[in-house]
mmCIF file of C-alpha atoms and ligand atoms in Angstrom:
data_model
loop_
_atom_site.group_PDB
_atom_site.id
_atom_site.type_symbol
_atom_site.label_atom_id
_atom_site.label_comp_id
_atom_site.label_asym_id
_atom_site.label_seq_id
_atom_site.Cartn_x
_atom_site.Cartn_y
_atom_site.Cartn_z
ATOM 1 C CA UNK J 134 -123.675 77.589 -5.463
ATOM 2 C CA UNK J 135 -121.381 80.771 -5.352
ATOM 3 C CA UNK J 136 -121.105 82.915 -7.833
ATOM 4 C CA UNK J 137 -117.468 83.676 -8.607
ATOM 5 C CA UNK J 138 -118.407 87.370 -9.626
ATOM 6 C CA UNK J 139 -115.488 88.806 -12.194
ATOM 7 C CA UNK J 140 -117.210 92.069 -12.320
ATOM 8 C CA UNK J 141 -116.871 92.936 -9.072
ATOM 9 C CA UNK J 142 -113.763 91.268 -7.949
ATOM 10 C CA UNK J 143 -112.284 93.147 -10.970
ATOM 11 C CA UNK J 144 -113.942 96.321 -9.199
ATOM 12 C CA UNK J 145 -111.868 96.348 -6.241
ATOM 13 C CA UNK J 146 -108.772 95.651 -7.953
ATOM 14 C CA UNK J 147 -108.960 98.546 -10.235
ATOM 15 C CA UNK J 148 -109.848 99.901 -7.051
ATOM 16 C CA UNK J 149 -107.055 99.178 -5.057
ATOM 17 C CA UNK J 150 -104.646 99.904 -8.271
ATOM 18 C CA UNK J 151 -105.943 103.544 -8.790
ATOM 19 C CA UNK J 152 -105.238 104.376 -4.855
ATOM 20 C CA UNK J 153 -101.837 103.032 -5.621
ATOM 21 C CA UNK J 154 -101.876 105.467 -8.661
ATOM 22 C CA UNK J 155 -102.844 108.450 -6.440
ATOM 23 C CA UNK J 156 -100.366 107.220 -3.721
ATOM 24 C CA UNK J 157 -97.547 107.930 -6.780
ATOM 25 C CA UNK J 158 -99.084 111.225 -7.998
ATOM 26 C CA UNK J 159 -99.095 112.495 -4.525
ATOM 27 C CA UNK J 160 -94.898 111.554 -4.478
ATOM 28 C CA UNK J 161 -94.608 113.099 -7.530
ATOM 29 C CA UNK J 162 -93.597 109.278 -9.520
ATOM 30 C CA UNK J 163 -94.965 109.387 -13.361
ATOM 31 C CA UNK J 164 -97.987 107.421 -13.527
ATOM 32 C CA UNK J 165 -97.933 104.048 -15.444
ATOM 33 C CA UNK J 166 -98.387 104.468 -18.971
ATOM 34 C CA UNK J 167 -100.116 101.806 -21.254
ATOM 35 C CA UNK J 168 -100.264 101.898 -25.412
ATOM 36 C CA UNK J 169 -102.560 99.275 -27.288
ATOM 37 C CA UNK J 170 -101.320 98.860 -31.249
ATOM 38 C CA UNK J 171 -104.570 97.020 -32.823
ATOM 39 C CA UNK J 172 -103.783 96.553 -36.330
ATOM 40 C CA UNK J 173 -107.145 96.290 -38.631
ATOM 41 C CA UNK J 174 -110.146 96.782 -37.975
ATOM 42 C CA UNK J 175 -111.824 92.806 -36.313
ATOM 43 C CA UNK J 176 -115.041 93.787 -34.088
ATOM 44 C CA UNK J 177 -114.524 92.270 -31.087
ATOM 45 C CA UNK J 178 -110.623 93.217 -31.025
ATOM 46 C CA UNK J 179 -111.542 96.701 -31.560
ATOM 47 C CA UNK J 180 -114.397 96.646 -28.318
ATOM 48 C CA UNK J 181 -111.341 94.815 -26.275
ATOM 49 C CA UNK J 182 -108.404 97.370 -26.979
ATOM 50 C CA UNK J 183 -111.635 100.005 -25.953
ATOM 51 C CA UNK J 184 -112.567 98.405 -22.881
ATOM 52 C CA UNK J 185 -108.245 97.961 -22.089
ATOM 53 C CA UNK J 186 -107.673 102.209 -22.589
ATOM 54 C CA UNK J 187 -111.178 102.707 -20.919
ATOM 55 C CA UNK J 188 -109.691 101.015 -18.223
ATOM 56 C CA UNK J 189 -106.981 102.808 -18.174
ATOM 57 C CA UNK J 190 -108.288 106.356 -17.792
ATOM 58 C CA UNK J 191 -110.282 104.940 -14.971
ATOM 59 C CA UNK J 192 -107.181 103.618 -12.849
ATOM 60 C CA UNK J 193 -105.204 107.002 -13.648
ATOM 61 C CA UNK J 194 -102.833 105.846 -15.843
ATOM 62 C CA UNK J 195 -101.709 107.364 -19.178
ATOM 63 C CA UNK J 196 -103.038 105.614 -22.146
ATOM 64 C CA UNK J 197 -102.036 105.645 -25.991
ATOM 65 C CA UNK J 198 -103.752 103.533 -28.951
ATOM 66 C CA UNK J 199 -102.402 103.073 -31.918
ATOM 67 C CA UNK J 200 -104.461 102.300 -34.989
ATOM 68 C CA UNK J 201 -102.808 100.476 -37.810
ATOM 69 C CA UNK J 202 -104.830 100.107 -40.989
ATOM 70 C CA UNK J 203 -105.365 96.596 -41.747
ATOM 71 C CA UNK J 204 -103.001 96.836 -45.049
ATOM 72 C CA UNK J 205 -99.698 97.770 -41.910
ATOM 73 C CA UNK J 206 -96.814 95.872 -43.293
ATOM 74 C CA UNK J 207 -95.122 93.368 -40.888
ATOM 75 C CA UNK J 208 -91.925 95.445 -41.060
ATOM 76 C CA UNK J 209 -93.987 98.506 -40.453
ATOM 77 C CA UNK J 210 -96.102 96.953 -37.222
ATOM 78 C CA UNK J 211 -92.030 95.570 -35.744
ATOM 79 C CA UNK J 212 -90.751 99.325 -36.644
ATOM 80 C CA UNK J 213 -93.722 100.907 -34.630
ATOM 81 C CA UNK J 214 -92.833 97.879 -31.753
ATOM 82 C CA UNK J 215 -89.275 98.803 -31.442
ATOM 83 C CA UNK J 216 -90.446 102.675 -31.285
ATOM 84 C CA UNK J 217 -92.715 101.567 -28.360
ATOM 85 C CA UNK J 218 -89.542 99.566 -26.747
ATOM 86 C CA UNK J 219 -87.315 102.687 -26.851
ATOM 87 C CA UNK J 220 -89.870 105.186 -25.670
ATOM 88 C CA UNK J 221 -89.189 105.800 -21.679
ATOM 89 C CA UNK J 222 -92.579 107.316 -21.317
ATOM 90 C CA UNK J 223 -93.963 103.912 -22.319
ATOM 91 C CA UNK J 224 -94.192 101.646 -19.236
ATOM 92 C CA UNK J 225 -95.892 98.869 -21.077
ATOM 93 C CA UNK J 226 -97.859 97.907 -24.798
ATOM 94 C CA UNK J 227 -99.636 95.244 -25.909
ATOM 95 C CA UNK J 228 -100.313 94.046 -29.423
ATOM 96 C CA UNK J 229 -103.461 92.893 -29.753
ATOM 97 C CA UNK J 230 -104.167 90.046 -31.466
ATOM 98 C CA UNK J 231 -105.208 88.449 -34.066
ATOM 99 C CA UNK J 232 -103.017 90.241 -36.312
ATOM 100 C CA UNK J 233 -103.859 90.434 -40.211
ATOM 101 C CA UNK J 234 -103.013 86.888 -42.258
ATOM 102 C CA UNK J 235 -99.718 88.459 -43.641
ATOM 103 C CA UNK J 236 -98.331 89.591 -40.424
ATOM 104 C CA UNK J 237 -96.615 87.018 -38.224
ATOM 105 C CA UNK J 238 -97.907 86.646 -34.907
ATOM 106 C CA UNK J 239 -94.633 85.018 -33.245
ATOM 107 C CA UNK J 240 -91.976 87.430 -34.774
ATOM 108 C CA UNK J 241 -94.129 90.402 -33.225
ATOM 109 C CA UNK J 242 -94.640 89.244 -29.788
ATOM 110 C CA UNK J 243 -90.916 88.103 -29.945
ATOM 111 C CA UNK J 244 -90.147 91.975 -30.776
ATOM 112 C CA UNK J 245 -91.508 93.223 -27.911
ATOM 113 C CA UNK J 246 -89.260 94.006 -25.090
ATOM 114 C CA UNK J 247 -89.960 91.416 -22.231
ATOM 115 C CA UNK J 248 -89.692 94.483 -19.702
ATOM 116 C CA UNK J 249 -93.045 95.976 -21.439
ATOM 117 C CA UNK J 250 -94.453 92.733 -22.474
ATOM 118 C CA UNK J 251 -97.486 93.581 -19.967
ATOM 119 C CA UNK J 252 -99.483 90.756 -21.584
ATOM 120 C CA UNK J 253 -96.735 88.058 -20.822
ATOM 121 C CA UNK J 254 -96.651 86.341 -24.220
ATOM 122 C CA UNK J 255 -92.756 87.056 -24.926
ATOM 123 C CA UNK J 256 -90.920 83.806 -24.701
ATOM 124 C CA UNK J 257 -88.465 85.113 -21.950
ATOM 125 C CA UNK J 258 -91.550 85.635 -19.528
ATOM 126 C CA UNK J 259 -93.705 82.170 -20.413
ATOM 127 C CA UNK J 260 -90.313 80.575 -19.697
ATOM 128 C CA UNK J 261 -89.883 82.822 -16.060
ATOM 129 C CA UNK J 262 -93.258 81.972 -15.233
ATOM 130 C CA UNK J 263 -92.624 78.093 -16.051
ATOM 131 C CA UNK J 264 -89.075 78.325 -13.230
ATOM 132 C CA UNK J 265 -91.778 80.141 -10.848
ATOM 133 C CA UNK J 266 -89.717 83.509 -11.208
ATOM 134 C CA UNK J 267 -90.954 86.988 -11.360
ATOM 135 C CA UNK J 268 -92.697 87.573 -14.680
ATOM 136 C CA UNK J 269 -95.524 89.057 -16.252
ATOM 137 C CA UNK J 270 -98.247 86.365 -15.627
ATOM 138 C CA UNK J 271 -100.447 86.584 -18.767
ATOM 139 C CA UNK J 272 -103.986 88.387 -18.083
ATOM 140 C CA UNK J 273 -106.522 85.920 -18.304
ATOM 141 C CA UNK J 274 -104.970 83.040 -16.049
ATOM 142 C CA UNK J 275 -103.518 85.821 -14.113
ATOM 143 C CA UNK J 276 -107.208 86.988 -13.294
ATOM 144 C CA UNK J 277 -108.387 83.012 -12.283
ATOM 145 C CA UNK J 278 -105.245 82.376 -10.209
ATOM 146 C CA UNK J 279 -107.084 86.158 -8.524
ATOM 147 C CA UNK J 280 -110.877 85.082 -8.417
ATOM 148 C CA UNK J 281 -109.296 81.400 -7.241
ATOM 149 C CA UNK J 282 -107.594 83.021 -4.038
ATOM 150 C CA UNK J 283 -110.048 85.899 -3.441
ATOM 151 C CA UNK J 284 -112.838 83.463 -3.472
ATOM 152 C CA UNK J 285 -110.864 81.173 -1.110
ATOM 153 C CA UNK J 286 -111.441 78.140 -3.284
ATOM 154 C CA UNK J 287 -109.462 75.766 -1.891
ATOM 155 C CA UNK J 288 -106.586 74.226 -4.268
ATOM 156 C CA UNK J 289 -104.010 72.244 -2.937
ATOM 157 C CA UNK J 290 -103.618 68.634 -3.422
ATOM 158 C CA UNK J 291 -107.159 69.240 -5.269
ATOM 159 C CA UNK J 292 -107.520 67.684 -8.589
ATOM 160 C CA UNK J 293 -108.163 70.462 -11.699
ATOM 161 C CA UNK J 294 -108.953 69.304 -15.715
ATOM 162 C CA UNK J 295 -108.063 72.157 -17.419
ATOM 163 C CA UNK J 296 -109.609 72.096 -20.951
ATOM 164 C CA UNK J 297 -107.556 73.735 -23.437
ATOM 165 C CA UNK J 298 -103.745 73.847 -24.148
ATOM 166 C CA UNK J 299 -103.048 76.934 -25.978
ATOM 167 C CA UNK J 300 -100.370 79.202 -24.875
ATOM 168 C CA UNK J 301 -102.391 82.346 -23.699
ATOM 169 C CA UNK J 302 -104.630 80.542 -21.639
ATOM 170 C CA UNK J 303 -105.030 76.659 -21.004
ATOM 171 C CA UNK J 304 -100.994 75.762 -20.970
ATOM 172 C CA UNK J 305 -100.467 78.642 -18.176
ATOM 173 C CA UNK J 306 -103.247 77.640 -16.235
ATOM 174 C CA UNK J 307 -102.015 74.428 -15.592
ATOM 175 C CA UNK J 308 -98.381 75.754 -14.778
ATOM 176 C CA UNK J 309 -99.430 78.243 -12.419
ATOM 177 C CA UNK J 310 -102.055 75.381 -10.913
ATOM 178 C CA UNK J 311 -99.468 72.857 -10.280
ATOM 179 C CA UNK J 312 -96.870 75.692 -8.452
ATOM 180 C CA UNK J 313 -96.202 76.099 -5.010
ATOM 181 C CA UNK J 314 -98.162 79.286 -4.924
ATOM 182 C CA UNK J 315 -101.691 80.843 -3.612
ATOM 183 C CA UNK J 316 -104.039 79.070 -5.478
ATOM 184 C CA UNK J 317 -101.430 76.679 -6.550
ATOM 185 C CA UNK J 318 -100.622 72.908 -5.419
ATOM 186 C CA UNK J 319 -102.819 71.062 -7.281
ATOM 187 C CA UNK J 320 -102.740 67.546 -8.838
ATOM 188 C CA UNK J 321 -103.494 69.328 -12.785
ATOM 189 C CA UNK J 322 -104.692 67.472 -16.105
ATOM 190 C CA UNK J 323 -104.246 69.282 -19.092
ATOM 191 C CA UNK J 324 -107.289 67.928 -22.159
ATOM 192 C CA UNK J 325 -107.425 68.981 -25.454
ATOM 193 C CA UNK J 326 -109.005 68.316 -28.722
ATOM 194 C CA UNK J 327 -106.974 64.948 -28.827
ATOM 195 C CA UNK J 328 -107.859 63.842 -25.257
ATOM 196 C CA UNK J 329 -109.603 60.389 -25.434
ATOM 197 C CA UNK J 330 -112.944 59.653 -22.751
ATOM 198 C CA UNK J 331 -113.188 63.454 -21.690
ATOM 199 C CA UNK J 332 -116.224 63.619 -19.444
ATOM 200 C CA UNK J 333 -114.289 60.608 -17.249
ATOM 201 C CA UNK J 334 -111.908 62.780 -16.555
ATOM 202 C CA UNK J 335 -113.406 65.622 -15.651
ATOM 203 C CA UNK J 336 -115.913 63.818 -13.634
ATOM 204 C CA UNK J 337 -113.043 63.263 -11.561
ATOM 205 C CA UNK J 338 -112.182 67.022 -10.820
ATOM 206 C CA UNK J 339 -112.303 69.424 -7.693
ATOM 207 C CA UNK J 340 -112.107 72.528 -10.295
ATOM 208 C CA UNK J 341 -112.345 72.298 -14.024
ATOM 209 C CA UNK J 342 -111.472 75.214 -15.886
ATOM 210 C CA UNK J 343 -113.149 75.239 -19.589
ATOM 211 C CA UNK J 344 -111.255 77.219 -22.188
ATOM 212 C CA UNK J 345 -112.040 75.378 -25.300
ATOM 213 C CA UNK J 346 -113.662 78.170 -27.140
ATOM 214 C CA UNK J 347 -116.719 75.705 -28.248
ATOM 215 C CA UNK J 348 -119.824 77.442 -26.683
ATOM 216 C CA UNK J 349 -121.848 75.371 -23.492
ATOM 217 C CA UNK J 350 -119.497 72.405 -23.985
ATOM 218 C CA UNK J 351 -119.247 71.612 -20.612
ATOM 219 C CA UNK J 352 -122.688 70.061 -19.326
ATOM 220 C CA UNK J 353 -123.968 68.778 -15.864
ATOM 221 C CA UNK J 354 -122.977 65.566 -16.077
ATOM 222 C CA UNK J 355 -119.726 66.088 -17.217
ATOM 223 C CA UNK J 356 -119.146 67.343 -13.818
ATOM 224 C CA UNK J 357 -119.213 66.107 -10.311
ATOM 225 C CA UNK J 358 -121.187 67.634 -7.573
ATOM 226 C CA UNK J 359 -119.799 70.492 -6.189
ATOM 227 C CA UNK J 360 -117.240 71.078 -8.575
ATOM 228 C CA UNK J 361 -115.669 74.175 -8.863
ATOM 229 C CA UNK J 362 -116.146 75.571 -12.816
ATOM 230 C CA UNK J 363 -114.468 78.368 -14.457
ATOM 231 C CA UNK J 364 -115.190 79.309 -18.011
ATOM 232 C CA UNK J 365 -112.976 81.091 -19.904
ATOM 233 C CA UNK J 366 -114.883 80.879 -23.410
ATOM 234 C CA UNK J 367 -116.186 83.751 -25.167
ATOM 235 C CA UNK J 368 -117.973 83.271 -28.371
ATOM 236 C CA UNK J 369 -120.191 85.239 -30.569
ATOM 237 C CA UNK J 370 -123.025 83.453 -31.379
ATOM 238 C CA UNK J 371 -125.936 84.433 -33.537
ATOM 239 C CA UNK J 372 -129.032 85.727 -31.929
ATOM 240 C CA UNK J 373 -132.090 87.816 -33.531
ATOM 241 C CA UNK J 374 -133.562 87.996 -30.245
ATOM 242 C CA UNK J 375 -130.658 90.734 -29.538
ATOM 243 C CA UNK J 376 -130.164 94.330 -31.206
ATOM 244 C CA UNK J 377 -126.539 93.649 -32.480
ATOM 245 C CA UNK J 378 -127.546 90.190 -33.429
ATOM 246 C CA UNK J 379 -125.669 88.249 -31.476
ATOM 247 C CA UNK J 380 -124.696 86.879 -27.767
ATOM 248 C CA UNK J 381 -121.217 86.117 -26.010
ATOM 249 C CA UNK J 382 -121.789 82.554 -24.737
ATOM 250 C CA UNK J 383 -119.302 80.579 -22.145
ATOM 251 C CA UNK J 384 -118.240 76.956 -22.757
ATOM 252 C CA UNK J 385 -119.801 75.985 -19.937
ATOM 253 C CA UNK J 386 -123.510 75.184 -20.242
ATOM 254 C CA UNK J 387 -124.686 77.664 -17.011
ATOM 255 C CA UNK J 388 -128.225 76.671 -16.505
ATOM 256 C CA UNK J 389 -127.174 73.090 -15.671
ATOM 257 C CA UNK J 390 -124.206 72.822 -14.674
ATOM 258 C CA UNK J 391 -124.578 75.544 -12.135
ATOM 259 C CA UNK J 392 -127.479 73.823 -10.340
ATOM 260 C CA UNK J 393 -124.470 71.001 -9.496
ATOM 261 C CA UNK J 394 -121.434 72.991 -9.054
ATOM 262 C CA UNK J 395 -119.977 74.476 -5.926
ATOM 263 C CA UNK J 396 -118.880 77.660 -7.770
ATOM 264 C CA UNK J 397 -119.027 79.087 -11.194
ATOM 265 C CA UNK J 398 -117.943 82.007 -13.164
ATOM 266 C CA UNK J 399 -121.093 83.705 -15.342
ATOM 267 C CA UNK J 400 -120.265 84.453 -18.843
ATOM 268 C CA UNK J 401 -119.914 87.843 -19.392
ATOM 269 C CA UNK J 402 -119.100 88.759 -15.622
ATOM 270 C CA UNK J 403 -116.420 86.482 -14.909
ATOM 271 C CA UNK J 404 -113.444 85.683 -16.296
ATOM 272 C CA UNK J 405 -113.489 88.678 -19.118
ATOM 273 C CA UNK J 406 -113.019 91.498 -16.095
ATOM 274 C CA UNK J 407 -110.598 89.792 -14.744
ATOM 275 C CA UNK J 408 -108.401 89.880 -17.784
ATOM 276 C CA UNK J 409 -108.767 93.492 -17.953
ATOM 277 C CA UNK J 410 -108.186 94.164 -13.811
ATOM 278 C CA UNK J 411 -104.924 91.780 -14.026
ATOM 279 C CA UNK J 412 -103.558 94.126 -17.745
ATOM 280 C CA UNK J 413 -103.735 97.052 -15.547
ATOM 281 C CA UNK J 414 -101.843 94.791 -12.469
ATOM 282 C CA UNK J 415 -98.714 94.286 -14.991
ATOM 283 C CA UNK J 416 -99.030 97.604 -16.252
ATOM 284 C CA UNK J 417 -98.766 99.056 -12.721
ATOM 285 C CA UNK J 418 -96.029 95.797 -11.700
ATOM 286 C CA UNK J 419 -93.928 97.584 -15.283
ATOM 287 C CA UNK J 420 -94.142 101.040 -13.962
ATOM 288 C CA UNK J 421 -93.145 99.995 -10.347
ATOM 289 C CA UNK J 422 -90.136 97.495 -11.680
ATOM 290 C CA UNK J 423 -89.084 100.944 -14.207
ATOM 291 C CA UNK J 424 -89.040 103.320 -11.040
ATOM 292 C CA UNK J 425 -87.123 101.140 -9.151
ATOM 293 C CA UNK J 426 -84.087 100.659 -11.667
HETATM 294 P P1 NAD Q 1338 -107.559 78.167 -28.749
HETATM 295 O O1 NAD Q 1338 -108.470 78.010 -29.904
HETATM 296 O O2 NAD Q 1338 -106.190 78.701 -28.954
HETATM 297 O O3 NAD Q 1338 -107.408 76.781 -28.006
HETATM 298 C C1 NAD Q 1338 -108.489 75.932 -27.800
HETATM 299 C C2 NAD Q 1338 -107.988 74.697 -27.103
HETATM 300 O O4 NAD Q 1338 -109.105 73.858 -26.866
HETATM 301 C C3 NAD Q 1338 -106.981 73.887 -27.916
HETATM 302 O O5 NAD Q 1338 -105.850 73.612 -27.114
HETATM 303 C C4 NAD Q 1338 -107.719 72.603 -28.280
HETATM 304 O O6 NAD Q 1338 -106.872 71.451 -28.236
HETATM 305 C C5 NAD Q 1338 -108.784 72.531 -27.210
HETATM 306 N N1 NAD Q 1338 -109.992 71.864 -27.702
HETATM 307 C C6 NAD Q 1338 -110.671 72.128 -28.836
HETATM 308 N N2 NAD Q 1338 -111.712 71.302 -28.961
HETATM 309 C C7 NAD Q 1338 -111.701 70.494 -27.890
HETATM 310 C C8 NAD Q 1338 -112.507 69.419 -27.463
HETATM 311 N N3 NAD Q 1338 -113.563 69.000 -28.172
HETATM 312 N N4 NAD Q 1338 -112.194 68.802 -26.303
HETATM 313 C C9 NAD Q 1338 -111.145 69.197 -25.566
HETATM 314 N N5 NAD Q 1338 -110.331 70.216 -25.921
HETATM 315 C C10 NAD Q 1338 -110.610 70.850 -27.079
HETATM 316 O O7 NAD Q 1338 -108.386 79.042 -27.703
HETATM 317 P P2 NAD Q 1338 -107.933 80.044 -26.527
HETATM 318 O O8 NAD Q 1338 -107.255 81.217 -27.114
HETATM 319 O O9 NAD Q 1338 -107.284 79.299 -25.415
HETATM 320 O O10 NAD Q 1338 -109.388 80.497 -26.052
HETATM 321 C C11 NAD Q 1338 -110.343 79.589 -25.562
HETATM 322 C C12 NAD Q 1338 -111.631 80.341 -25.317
HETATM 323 O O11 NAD Q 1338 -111.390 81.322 -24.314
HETATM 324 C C13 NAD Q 1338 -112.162 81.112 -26.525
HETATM 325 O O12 NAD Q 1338 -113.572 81.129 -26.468
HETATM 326 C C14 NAD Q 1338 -111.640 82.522 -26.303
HETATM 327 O O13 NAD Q 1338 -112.435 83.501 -26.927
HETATM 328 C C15 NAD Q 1338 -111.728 82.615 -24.807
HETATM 329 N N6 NAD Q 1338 -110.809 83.581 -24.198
HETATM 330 C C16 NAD Q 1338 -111.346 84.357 -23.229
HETATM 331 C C17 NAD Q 1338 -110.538 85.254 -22.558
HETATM 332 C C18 NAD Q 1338 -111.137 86.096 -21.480
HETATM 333 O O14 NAD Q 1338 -110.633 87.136 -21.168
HETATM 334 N N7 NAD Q 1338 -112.220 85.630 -20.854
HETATM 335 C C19 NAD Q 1338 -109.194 85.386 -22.910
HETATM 336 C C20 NAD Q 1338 -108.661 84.545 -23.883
HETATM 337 C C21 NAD Q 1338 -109.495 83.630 -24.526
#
């Protein structure tokens, strides 16, 4: 079994995007410049949108958060978005989500301009990455599609179950799966919480990628031997045993199924770096596209 190893796949890419930072300070070309708007203050969105600007600083580029009390009015969060749109110094933004109750998710990702939508969520770029044109891929199956082809795990005409159809992760996936592309080629089911005899299906697949958000779902025998397994979950659950009183656990359960499968992704350490690495990739892929108008 191989370890697909997020952390320090995400390393070198953070690597290789801060000597292409250098490369543009040394030509005199403005550094890319990412802002964060977290509205509220959630826990675990709050440690994200800190890990995102950490990462930042530690590629070179320019980073700006902006902290919306939780009480921000929707008008107020789409005045601040089209402040962000209009500001040249601003190569890219991300809202980060979920937004408060009142707040509508859709009119505020539709608000952003698709040339800064860095996180690929705006309608324009889901539908550019559907035609296979140049887009913003969205971070997290951005970041597989990268572990997939750095690893060397081979794809085409293989059979992947994704589990999970929502729009930021499982739906993409299976797009970007199915494409002519690195990583790409394959033969893809897409399950959800409606799909009927689960396990026979994904007893049938080369890779399954897990991204159900229902901790250690995925078990041994769910999978064939040597499968490929990526797990995308991330879920607090309760434990005394730890000092904030809780762990992040996968929906893949590791200690079995990784005894079968041919590679896995640990949770945390796999696909959660990537999803930062890939952020900074559009970020950079914004800045690059601006300069070159
Ligand atoms: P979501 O809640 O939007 O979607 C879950 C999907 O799973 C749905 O399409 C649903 O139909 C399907 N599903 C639910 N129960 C099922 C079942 N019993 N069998 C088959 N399918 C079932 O979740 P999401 O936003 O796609 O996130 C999924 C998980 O990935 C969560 O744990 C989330 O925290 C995590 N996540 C991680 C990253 C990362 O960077 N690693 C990024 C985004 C999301």
């Amino acid at each position: 079994m191989i370890l697909l190893d997020g952390k320090q796949t995400s390393a070198q890419i953070k690597e290789e995007i801060a000597s292409a930072v250098s490369e543009m300070q040394n030509n005199n070309i403005k550094v890319p410049h990412l802002a964060a708007v977290l509205v509220g203050t959630n826990g675990a969105s709050m440690t994200y949108v800190g890990a995102k600007v950490k990462a930042c600083e530690l590629v070179g580029f320019e980073s700006t958060l902006i902290e919306l009390p939780e009480e921000t009015s929707e008008d107020e969060l789409l005045t601040q978005i089209k402040a962000l749109n209009d500001d040249l110094n601003i190569d890219g933004f991300i809202v980060q989500l979920p937004l408060p109750k009142h707040i509508d998710d859709q009119k505020v990702l539709m608000a952003i301009h698709p040339d800064k939508d860095v996180d690929g969520f705006h309608p324009m770029n889901v539908g550019r990455l559907t035609l296979d044109l140049p887009t913003f891929i969205s971070a997290t199956p951005y970041g597989i599609m990268e572990l997939l082809e750095r690893y060397e795990i081979p794809t085409s005409g293989k059979h992947v179950v994704v589990i999970g159809r929502s729009h930021i992760v499982g739906r993409p996936m299976s797009i970007l799966m199915s494409q002519k592309r690195p990583a790409g080629n394959a033969t893809v089911t897409v399950a959800h919480s409606r799909t009927a005899n689960l396990a026979a299906l994904t007893k049938t697949a080369d890779i399954v990628v897990a991204a159900l958000g229902i901790p250690e779902f995925l078990t041994a025998d769910m999978i064939k031997e040597d499968a490929a397994v990526i797990d995308v979950g991330i879920t607090r659950v309760s434990d005394d045993s730890k000092k904030r009183g809780y762990r992040i656990a996968g929906d893949v359960h590791f200690e079995s199924v990784s005894k079968k499968a041919s590679y896995i992704t640990p949770v945390p350490g796999g696909v959660g770096p990537m999803t930062i690495a890939m952020l900074l990739k559009n970020t950079l892929l914004a800045r690059q596209r601006a300069e070159a108008d």
